[in-house]
């Protein structure tokens, strides 16, 4: 009887330590992403915001096209990631493994070409096509990702998912040059993105007051020529939080994030 009891207690201890080990493994250095990824994947509010953004984009596109000369070639510029395609499973993988974003885990994700279209995005591209407006995809995915990106856009049934309408990053992460290339042959009537640099290079600058003052200068453009979509998971907005330092450790980043919070 005593032997049985000892074995039973021993088994209980092993079970308990396994459980703790499991919990330890669950806690990773990317846990700060949990709430933003959950919001992106599981809040109906996120879906509603994308519908709102693309509904407004359709409205503005319609208004602008009717005011323009029928002969003018017109274009809309859209970003891809977190604008047309949902890469939140890649962020989910970072939480799971504890590994932060890097080129390797990013291309592991994009090479699968399985990102889902964001709510309203495909319909918007088809609407633009029906109005005689070309859609150009300007993304900071690297040029080596052209094929997998096109495959993904095509499988999700986006309009203009061809190499003539895809401008990926070669060397310059600013999208200015690629926008100018489109502007040579088209009048750009609308820009859609989740990052301020998707609209104008002026808004790339976050060196002063998080970029708030610059956004204020462009106040009237938002909801008119610029349609911005929500991305709480990552973006250029992080740069000033980390003092533009790319070489911080996870614990340094954690401290800076916490220090930037406004409380009372
Ligand atoms: Mg984006």
PDB file of N, CA and C in Angstrom, residues 94-169:
ATOM      1  N   UNK A  94       5.467  33.885 -34.907  1.00  0.00           N
ATOM      2  CA  UNK A  94       6.477  34.543 -34.054  1.00  0.00           C
ATOM      3  C   UNK A  94       6.130  34.361 -32.579  1.00  0.00           C
ATOM      4  N   UNK A  95       4.840  34.492 -32.258  1.00  0.00           N
ATOM      5  CA  UNK A  95       4.411  34.313 -30.861  1.00  0.00           C
ATOM      6  C   UNK A  95       4.680  32.868 -30.438  1.00  0.00           C
ATOM      7  N   UNK A  96       4.348  31.958 -31.319  1.00  0.00           N
ATOM      8  CA  UNK A  96       4.489  30.526 -31.012  1.00  0.00           C
ATOM      9  C   UNK A  96       5.953  30.127 -30.778  1.00  0.00           C
ATOM     10  N   UNK A  97       6.837  30.623 -31.640  1.00  0.00           N
ATOM     11  CA  UNK A  97       8.239  30.190 -31.554  1.00  0.00           C
ATOM     12  C   UNK A  97       9.087  31.108 -30.682  1.00  0.00           C
ATOM     13  N   UNK A  98       8.629  32.326 -30.465  1.00  0.00           N
ATOM     14  CA  UNK A  98       9.416  33.289 -29.696  1.00  0.00           C
ATOM     15  C   UNK A  98      10.450  34.007 -30.544  1.00  0.00           C
ATOM     16  N   UNK A  99      10.475  33.686 -31.825  1.00  0.00           N
ATOM     17  CA  UNK A  99      11.438  34.320 -32.725  1.00  0.00           C
ATOM     18  C   UNK A  99      10.824  35.588 -33.316  1.00  0.00           C
ATOM     19  N   UNK A 100      11.568  36.690 -33.266  1.00  0.00           N
ATOM     20  CA  UNK A 100      11.058  37.932 -33.843  1.00  0.00           C
ATOM     21  C   UNK A 100      11.087  37.879 -35.367  1.00  0.00           C
ATOM     22  N   UNK A 101      10.536  38.905 -35.981  1.00  0.00           N
ATOM     23  CA  UNK A 101      10.523  38.986 -37.442  1.00  0.00           C
ATOM     24  C   UNK A 101      11.952  38.954 -37.983  1.00  0.00           C
ATOM     25  N   UNK A 102      12.194  38.133 -38.974  1.00  0.00           N
ATOM     26  CA  UNK A 102      13.442  38.206 -39.737  1.00  0.00           C
ATOM     27  C   UNK A 102      13.166  37.739 -41.168  1.00  0.00           C
ATOM     28  N   UNK A 103      14.116  38.017 -42.067  1.00  0.00           N
ATOM     29  CA  UNK A 103      13.882  37.712 -43.493  1.00  0.00           C
ATOM     30  C   UNK A 103      13.601  36.234 -43.735  1.00  0.00           C
ATOM     31  N   UNK A 104      14.255  35.395 -42.922  1.00  0.00           N
ATOM     32  CA  UNK A 104      14.085  33.957 -43.116  1.00  0.00           C
ATOM     33  C   UNK A 104      12.665  33.494 -42.796  1.00  0.00           C
ATOM     34  N   UNK A 105      12.189  33.867 -41.589  1.00  0.00           N
ATOM     35  CA  UNK A 105      10.836  33.376 -41.251  1.00  0.00           C
ATOM     36  C   UNK A 105       9.759  34.066 -42.092  1.00  0.00           C
ATOM     37  N   UNK A 106      10.084  35.298 -42.550  1.00  0.00           N
ATOM     38  CA  UNK A 106       9.124  35.980 -43.432  1.00  0.00           C
ATOM     39  C   UNK A 106       9.014  35.249 -44.771  1.00  0.00           C
ATOM     40  N   UNK A 107      10.179  34.895 -45.379  1.00  0.00           N
ATOM     41  CA  UNK A 107      10.071  34.238 -46.690  1.00  0.00           C
ATOM     42  C   UNK A 107       9.551  32.809 -46.562  1.00  0.00           C
ATOM     43  N   UNK A 108       9.750  32.220 -45.391  1.00  0.00           N
ATOM     44  CA  UNK A 108       9.131  30.903 -45.163  1.00  0.00           C
ATOM     45  C   UNK A 108       7.609  31.011 -45.294  1.00  0.00           C
ATOM     46  N   UNK A 109       7.077  32.116 -44.763  1.00  0.00           N
ATOM     47  CA  UNK A 109       5.633  32.354 -44.818  1.00  0.00           C
ATOM     48  C   UNK A 109       5.179  32.722 -46.235  1.00  0.00           C
ATOM     49  N   UNK A 110       5.853  33.713 -46.845  1.00  0.00           N
ATOM     50  CA  UNK A 110       5.376  34.196 -48.151  1.00  0.00           C
ATOM     51  C   UNK A 110       5.524  33.121 -49.235  1.00  0.00           C
ATOM     52  N   UNK A 111       6.522  32.242 -49.089  1.00  0.00           N
ATOM     53  CA  UNK A 111       6.725  31.213 -50.123  1.00  0.00           C
ATOM     54  C   UNK A 111       5.543  30.241 -50.189  1.00  0.00           C
ATOM     55  N   UNK A 112       4.749  30.194 -49.161  1.00  0.00           N
ATOM     56  CA  UNK A 112       3.574  29.314 -49.178  1.00  0.00           C
ATOM     57  C   UNK A 112       2.428  29.892 -50.027  1.00  0.00           C
ATOM     58  N   UNK A 113       2.438  31.205 -50.232  1.00  0.00           N
ATOM     59  CA  UNK A 113       1.390  31.893 -51.020  1.00  0.00           C
ATOM     60  C   UNK A 113      -0.020  31.588 -50.517  1.00  0.00           C
ATOM     61  N   UNK A 114      -0.172  31.557 -49.202  1.00  0.00           N
ATOM     62  CA  UNK A 114      -1.480  31.175 -48.651  1.00  0.00           C
ATOM     63  C   UNK A 114      -2.140  32.290 -47.834  1.00  0.00           C
ATOM     64  N   UNK A 115      -1.598  33.509 -47.908  1.00  0.00           N
ATOM     65  CA  UNK A 115      -2.215  34.608 -47.156  1.00  0.00           C
ATOM     66  C   UNK A 115      -3.624  34.858 -47.701  1.00  0.00           C
ATOM     67  N   UNK A 116      -4.543  35.092 -46.800  1.00  0.00           N
ATOM     68  CA  UNK A 116      -5.933  35.339 -47.215  1.00  0.00           C
ATOM     69  C   UNK A 116      -6.133  36.821 -47.553  1.00  0.00           C
ATOM     70  N   UNK A 117      -7.071  37.061 -48.464  1.00  0.00           N
ATOM     71  CA  UNK A 117      -7.405  38.459 -48.800  1.00  0.00           C
ATOM     72  C   UNK A 117      -8.084  39.108 -47.605  1.00  0.00           C
ATOM     73  N   UNK A 118      -7.810  40.381 -47.408  1.00  0.00           N
ATOM     74  CA  UNK A 118      -8.466  41.109 -46.303  1.00  0.00           C
ATOM     75  C   UNK A 118      -9.899  41.479 -46.697  1.00  0.00           C
ATOM     76  N   UNK A 119     -10.767  41.691 -45.698  1.00  0.00           N
ATOM     77  CA  UNK A 119     -12.181  41.943 -45.995  1.00  0.00           C
ATOM     78  C   UNK A 119     -12.391  43.158 -46.912  1.00  0.00           C
ATOM     79  N   UNK A 120     -13.041  42.920 -48.027  1.00  0.00           N
ATOM     80  CA  UNK A 120     -13.362  44.014 -48.951  1.00  0.00           C
ATOM     81  C   UNK A 120     -12.286  44.282 -49.991  1.00  0.00           C
ATOM     82  N   UNK A 121     -11.091  43.676 -49.833  1.00  0.00           N
ATOM     83  CA  UNK A 121      -9.954  44.028 -50.688  1.00  0.00           C
ATOM     84  C   UNK A 121     -10.139  43.549 -52.140  1.00  0.00           C
ATOM     85  N   UNK A 122     -10.529  42.285 -52.309  1.00  0.00           N
ATOM     86  CA  UNK A 122     -10.696  41.745 -53.667  1.00  0.00           C
ATOM     87  C   UNK A 122     -11.802  42.510 -54.395  1.00  0.00           C
ATOM     88  N   UNK A 123     -12.909  42.712 -53.673  1.00  0.00           N
ATOM     89  CA  UNK A 123     -14.067  43.407 -54.252  1.00  0.00           C
ATOM     90  C   UNK A 123     -13.652  44.807 -54.693  1.00  0.00           C
ATOM     91  N   UNK A 124     -12.810  45.464 -53.891  1.00  0.00           N
ATOM     92  CA  UNK A 124     -12.358  46.800 -54.277  1.00  0.00           C
ATOM     93  C   UNK A 124     -11.558  46.738 -55.579  1.00  0.00           C
ATOM     94  N   UNK A 125     -10.638  45.775 -55.678  1.00  0.00           N
ATOM     95  CA  UNK A 125      -9.811  45.685 -56.892  1.00  0.00           C
ATOM     96  C   UNK A 125     -10.692  45.444 -58.119  1.00  0.00           C
ATOM     97  N   UNK A 126     -11.736  44.643 -57.945  1.00  0.00           N
ATOM     98  CA  UNK A 126     -12.648  44.343 -59.064  1.00  0.00           C
ATOM     99  C   UNK A 126     -13.510  45.569 -59.412  1.00  0.00           C
ATOM    100  N   UNK A 127     -13.869  46.320 -58.373  1.00  0.00           N
ATOM    101  CA  UNK A 127     -14.640  47.545 -58.599  1.00  0.00           C
ATOM    102  C   UNK A 127     -13.809  48.543 -59.415  1.00  0.00           C
ATOM    103  N   UNK A 128     -12.535  48.709 -59.024  1.00  0.00           N
ATOM    104  CA  UNK A 128     -11.652  49.632 -59.748  1.00  0.00           C
ATOM    105  C   UNK A 128     -11.574  49.215 -61.223  1.00  0.00           C
ATOM    106  N   UNK A 129     -11.393  47.927 -61.439  1.00  0.00           N
ATOM    107  CA  UNK A 129     -11.314  47.395 -62.811  1.00  0.00           C
ATOM    108  C   UNK A 129     -12.584  47.735 -63.587  1.00  0.00           C
ATOM    109  N   UNK A 130     -13.726  47.578 -62.945  1.00  0.00           N
ATOM    110  CA  UNK A 130     -15.007  47.844 -63.615  1.00  0.00           C
ATOM    111  C   UNK A 130     -15.179  49.328 -63.948  1.00  0.00           C
ATOM    112  N   UNK A 131     -14.438  50.176 -63.213  1.00  0.00           N
ATOM    113  CA  UNK A 131     -14.513  51.620 -63.461  1.00  0.00           C
ATOM    114  C   UNK A 131     -13.418  52.083 -64.420  1.00  0.00           C
ATOM    115  N   UNK A 132     -12.664  51.144 -64.958  1.00  0.00           N
ATOM    116  CA  UNK A 132     -11.596  51.503 -65.901  1.00  0.00           C
ATOM    117  C   UNK A 132     -10.348  52.044 -65.213  1.00  0.00           C
ATOM    118  N   UNK A 133     -10.169  51.696 -63.955  1.00  0.00           N
ATOM    119  CA  UNK A 133      -9.012  52.182 -63.194  1.00  0.00           C
ATOM    120  C   UNK A 133      -8.070  51.005 -62.914  1.00  0.00           C
ATOM    121  N   UNK A 134      -6.775  51.180 -63.249  1.00  0.00           N
ATOM    122  CA  UNK A 134      -5.797  50.123 -62.981  1.00  0.00           C
ATOM    123  C   UNK A 134      -5.412  50.118 -61.498  1.00  0.00           C
ATOM    124  N   UNK A 135      -5.125  48.938 -60.981  1.00  0.00           N
ATOM    125  CA  UNK A 135      -4.633  48.821 -59.604  1.00  0.00           C
ATOM    126  C   UNK A 135      -3.172  48.390 -59.658  1.00  0.00           C
ATOM    127  N   UNK A 136      -2.298  49.193 -59.028  1.00  0.00           N
ATOM    128  CA  UNK A 136      -0.882  48.834 -58.925  1.00  0.00           C
ATOM    129  C   UNK A 136      -0.566  48.438 -57.490  1.00  0.00           C
ATOM    130  N   UNK A 137       0.091  47.310 -57.359  1.00  0.00           N
ATOM    131  CA  UNK A 137       0.473  46.795 -56.043  1.00  0.00           C
ATOM    132  C   UNK A 137       1.922  47.210 -55.771  1.00  0.00           C
ATOM    133  N   UNK A 138       2.106  48.183 -54.885  1.00  0.00           N
ATOM    134  CA  UNK A 138       3.465  48.614 -54.516  1.00  0.00           C
ATOM    135  C   UNK A 138       3.750  48.129 -53.099  1.00  0.00           C
ATOM    136  N   UNK A 139       4.675  47.182 -53.013  1.00  0.00           N
ATOM    137  CA  UNK A 139       4.920  46.532 -51.717  1.00  0.00           C
ATOM    138  C   UNK A 139       6.413  46.474 -51.436  1.00  0.00           C
ATOM    139  N   UNK A 140       6.761  46.447 -50.158  1.00  0.00           N
ATOM    140  CA  UNK A 140       8.170  46.287 -49.799  1.00  0.00           C
ATOM    141  C   UNK A 140       8.557  44.830 -49.586  1.00  0.00           C
ATOM    142  N   UNK A 141       7.758  43.930 -50.124  1.00  0.00           N
ATOM    143  CA  UNK A 141       8.268  42.568 -50.282  1.00  0.00           C
ATOM    144  C   UNK A 141       9.414  42.674 -51.288  1.00  0.00           C
ATOM    145  N   UNK A 142      10.418  41.820 -51.161  1.00  0.00           N
ATOM    146  CA  UNK A 142      11.563  41.894 -52.070  1.00  0.00           C
ATOM    147  C   UNK A 142      11.232  41.359 -53.451  1.00  0.00           C
ATOM    148  N   UNK A 143      11.984  41.811 -54.464  1.00  0.00           N
ATOM    149  CA  UNK A 143      11.716  41.363 -55.842  1.00  0.00           C
ATOM    150  C   UNK A 143      11.801  39.842 -55.986  1.00  0.00           C
ATOM    151  N   UNK A 144      12.605  39.206 -55.128  1.00  0.00           N
ATOM    152  CA  UNK A 144      12.710  37.742 -55.207  1.00  0.00           C
ATOM    153  C   UNK A 144      11.393  37.055 -54.830  1.00  0.00           C
ATOM    154  N   UNK A 145      10.516  37.815 -54.205  1.00  0.00           N
ATOM    155  CA  UNK A 145       9.221  37.247 -53.809  1.00  0.00           C
ATOM    156  C   UNK A 145       8.120  37.491 -54.855  1.00  0.00           C
ATOM    157  N   UNK A 146       8.505  37.988 -56.026  1.00  0.00           N
ATOM    158  CA  UNK A 146       7.509  38.315 -57.063  1.00  0.00           C
ATOM    159  C   UNK A 146       6.593  37.141 -57.386  1.00  0.00           C
ATOM    160  N   UNK A 147       7.212  36.012 -57.676  1.00  0.00           N
ATOM    161  CA  UNK A 147       6.445  34.861 -58.139  1.00  0.00           C
ATOM    162  C   UNK A 147       5.451  34.378 -57.078  1.00  0.00           C
ATOM    163  N   UNK A 148       5.944  34.213 -55.849  1.00  0.00           N
ATOM    164  CA  UNK A 148       5.059  33.691 -54.783  1.00  0.00           C
ATOM    165  C   UNK A 148       3.959  34.710 -54.445  1.00  0.00           C
ATOM    166  N   UNK A 149       4.306  35.997 -54.608  1.00  0.00           N
ATOM    167  CA  UNK A 149       3.323  37.042 -54.315  1.00  0.00           C
ATOM    168  C   UNK A 149       2.222  37.055 -55.377  1.00  0.00           C
ATOM    169  N   UNK A 150       2.647  36.968 -56.629  1.00  0.00           N
ATOM    170  CA  UNK A 150       1.648  36.932 -57.718  1.00  0.00           C
ATOM    171  C   UNK A 150       0.744  35.711 -57.581  1.00  0.00           C
ATOM    172  N   UNK A 151       1.365  34.576 -57.252  1.00  0.00           N
ATOM    173  CA  UNK A 151       0.577  33.346 -57.091  1.00  0.00           C
ATOM    174  C   UNK A 151      -0.481  33.538 -56.001  1.00  0.00           C
ATOM    175  N   UNK A 152      -0.076  34.193 -54.915  1.00  0.00           N
ATOM    176  CA  UNK A 152      -0.996  34.424 -53.808  1.00  0.00           C
ATOM    177  C   UNK A 152      -2.130  35.377 -54.210  1.00  0.00           C
ATOM    178  N   UNK A 153      -1.765  36.478 -54.888  1.00  0.00           N
ATOM    179  CA  UNK A 153      -2.783  37.448 -55.310  1.00  0.00           C
ATOM    180  C   UNK A 153      -3.756  36.801 -56.306  1.00  0.00           C
ATOM    181  N   UNK A 154      -3.206  35.979 -57.188  1.00  0.00           N
ATOM    182  CA  UNK A 154      -4.056  35.306 -58.191  1.00  0.00           C
ATOM    183  C   UNK A 154      -4.975  34.286 -57.530  1.00  0.00           C
ATOM    184  N   UNK A 155      -4.455  33.527 -56.568  1.00  0.00           N
ATOM    185  CA  UNK A 155      -5.308  32.496 -55.947  1.00  0.00           C
ATOM    186  C   UNK A 155      -6.436  33.138 -55.139  1.00  0.00           C
ATOM    187  N   UNK A 156      -6.203  34.379 -54.689  1.00  0.00           N
ATOM    188  CA  UNK A 156      -7.270  35.084 -53.956  1.00  0.00           C
ATOM    189  C   UNK A 156      -8.173  35.881 -54.899  1.00  0.00           C
ATOM    190  N   UNK A 157      -7.899  35.795 -56.195  1.00  0.00           N
ATOM    191  CA  UNK A 157      -8.751  36.392 -57.243  1.00  0.00           C
ATOM    192  C   UNK A 157      -8.729  37.924 -57.307  1.00  0.00           C
ATOM    193  N   UNK A 158      -7.561  38.485 -57.011  1.00  0.00           N
ATOM    194  CA  UNK A 158      -7.435  39.944 -57.149  1.00  0.00           C
ATOM    195  C   UNK A 158      -7.371  40.334 -58.622  1.00  0.00           C
ATOM    196  N   UNK A 159      -7.928  41.488 -58.940  1.00  0.00           N
ATOM    197  CA  UNK A 159      -7.790  42.031 -60.298  1.00  0.00           C
ATOM    198  C   UNK A 159      -6.363  42.571 -60.468  1.00  0.00           C
ATOM    199  N   UNK A 160      -5.893  42.621 -61.704  1.00  0.00           N
ATOM    200  CA  UNK A 160      -4.558  43.138 -62.047  1.00  0.00           C
ATOM    201  C   UNK A 160      -3.416  42.397 -61.338  1.00  0.00           C
ATOM    202  N   UNK A 161      -3.638  41.125 -61.009  1.00  0.00           N
ATOM    203  CA  UNK A 161      -2.572  40.348 -60.354  1.00  0.00           C
ATOM    204  C   UNK A 161      -1.614  39.815 -61.415  1.00  0.00           C
ATOM    205  N   UNK A 162      -0.834  40.740 -62.007  1.00  0.00           N
ATOM    206  CA  UNK A 162       0.147  40.344 -63.021  1.00  0.00           C
ATOM    207  C   UNK A 162       1.428  41.155 -62.822  1.00  0.00           C
ATOM    208  N   UNK A 163       2.481  40.729 -63.497  1.00  0.00           N
ATOM    209  CA  UNK A 163       3.793  41.340 -63.234  1.00  0.00           C
ATOM    210  C   UNK A 163       3.850  42.822 -63.637  1.00  0.00           C
ATOM    211  N   UNK A 164       3.005  43.258 -64.576  1.00  0.00           N
ATOM    212  CA  UNK A 164       2.998  44.677 -64.960  1.00  0.00           C
ATOM    213  C   UNK A 164       2.458  45.571 -63.844  1.00  0.00           C
ATOM    214  N   UNK A 165       1.693  44.998 -62.953  1.00  0.00           N
ATOM    215  CA  UNK A 165       1.059  45.805 -61.895  1.00  0.00           C
ATOM    216  C   UNK A 165       1.655  45.550 -60.516  1.00  0.00           C
ATOM    217  N   UNK A 166       2.780  44.859 -60.481  1.00  0.00           N
ATOM    218  CA  UNK A 166       3.416  44.538 -59.200  1.00  0.00           C
ATOM    219  C   UNK A 166       4.782  45.197 -59.129  1.00  0.00           C
ATOM    220  N   UNK A 167       4.970  46.102 -58.158  1.00  0.00           N
ATOM    221  CA  UNK A 167       6.262  46.787 -58.000  1.00  0.00           C
ATOM    222  C   UNK A 167       6.796  46.514 -56.602  1.00  0.00           C
ATOM    223  N   UNK A 168       7.717  45.548 -56.537  1.00  0.00           N
ATOM    224  CA  UNK A 168       8.292  45.177 -55.250  1.00  0.00           C
ATOM    225  C   UNK A 168       9.596  45.927 -55.008  1.00  0.00           C
ATOM    226  N   UNK A 169      10.137  45.744 -53.821  1.00  0.00           N
ATOM    227  CA  UNK A 169      11.343  46.497 -53.432  1.00  0.00           C
ATOM    228  C   UNK A 169      12.596  45.913 -54.079  1.00  0.00           C
TER     229      UNK A 169
END
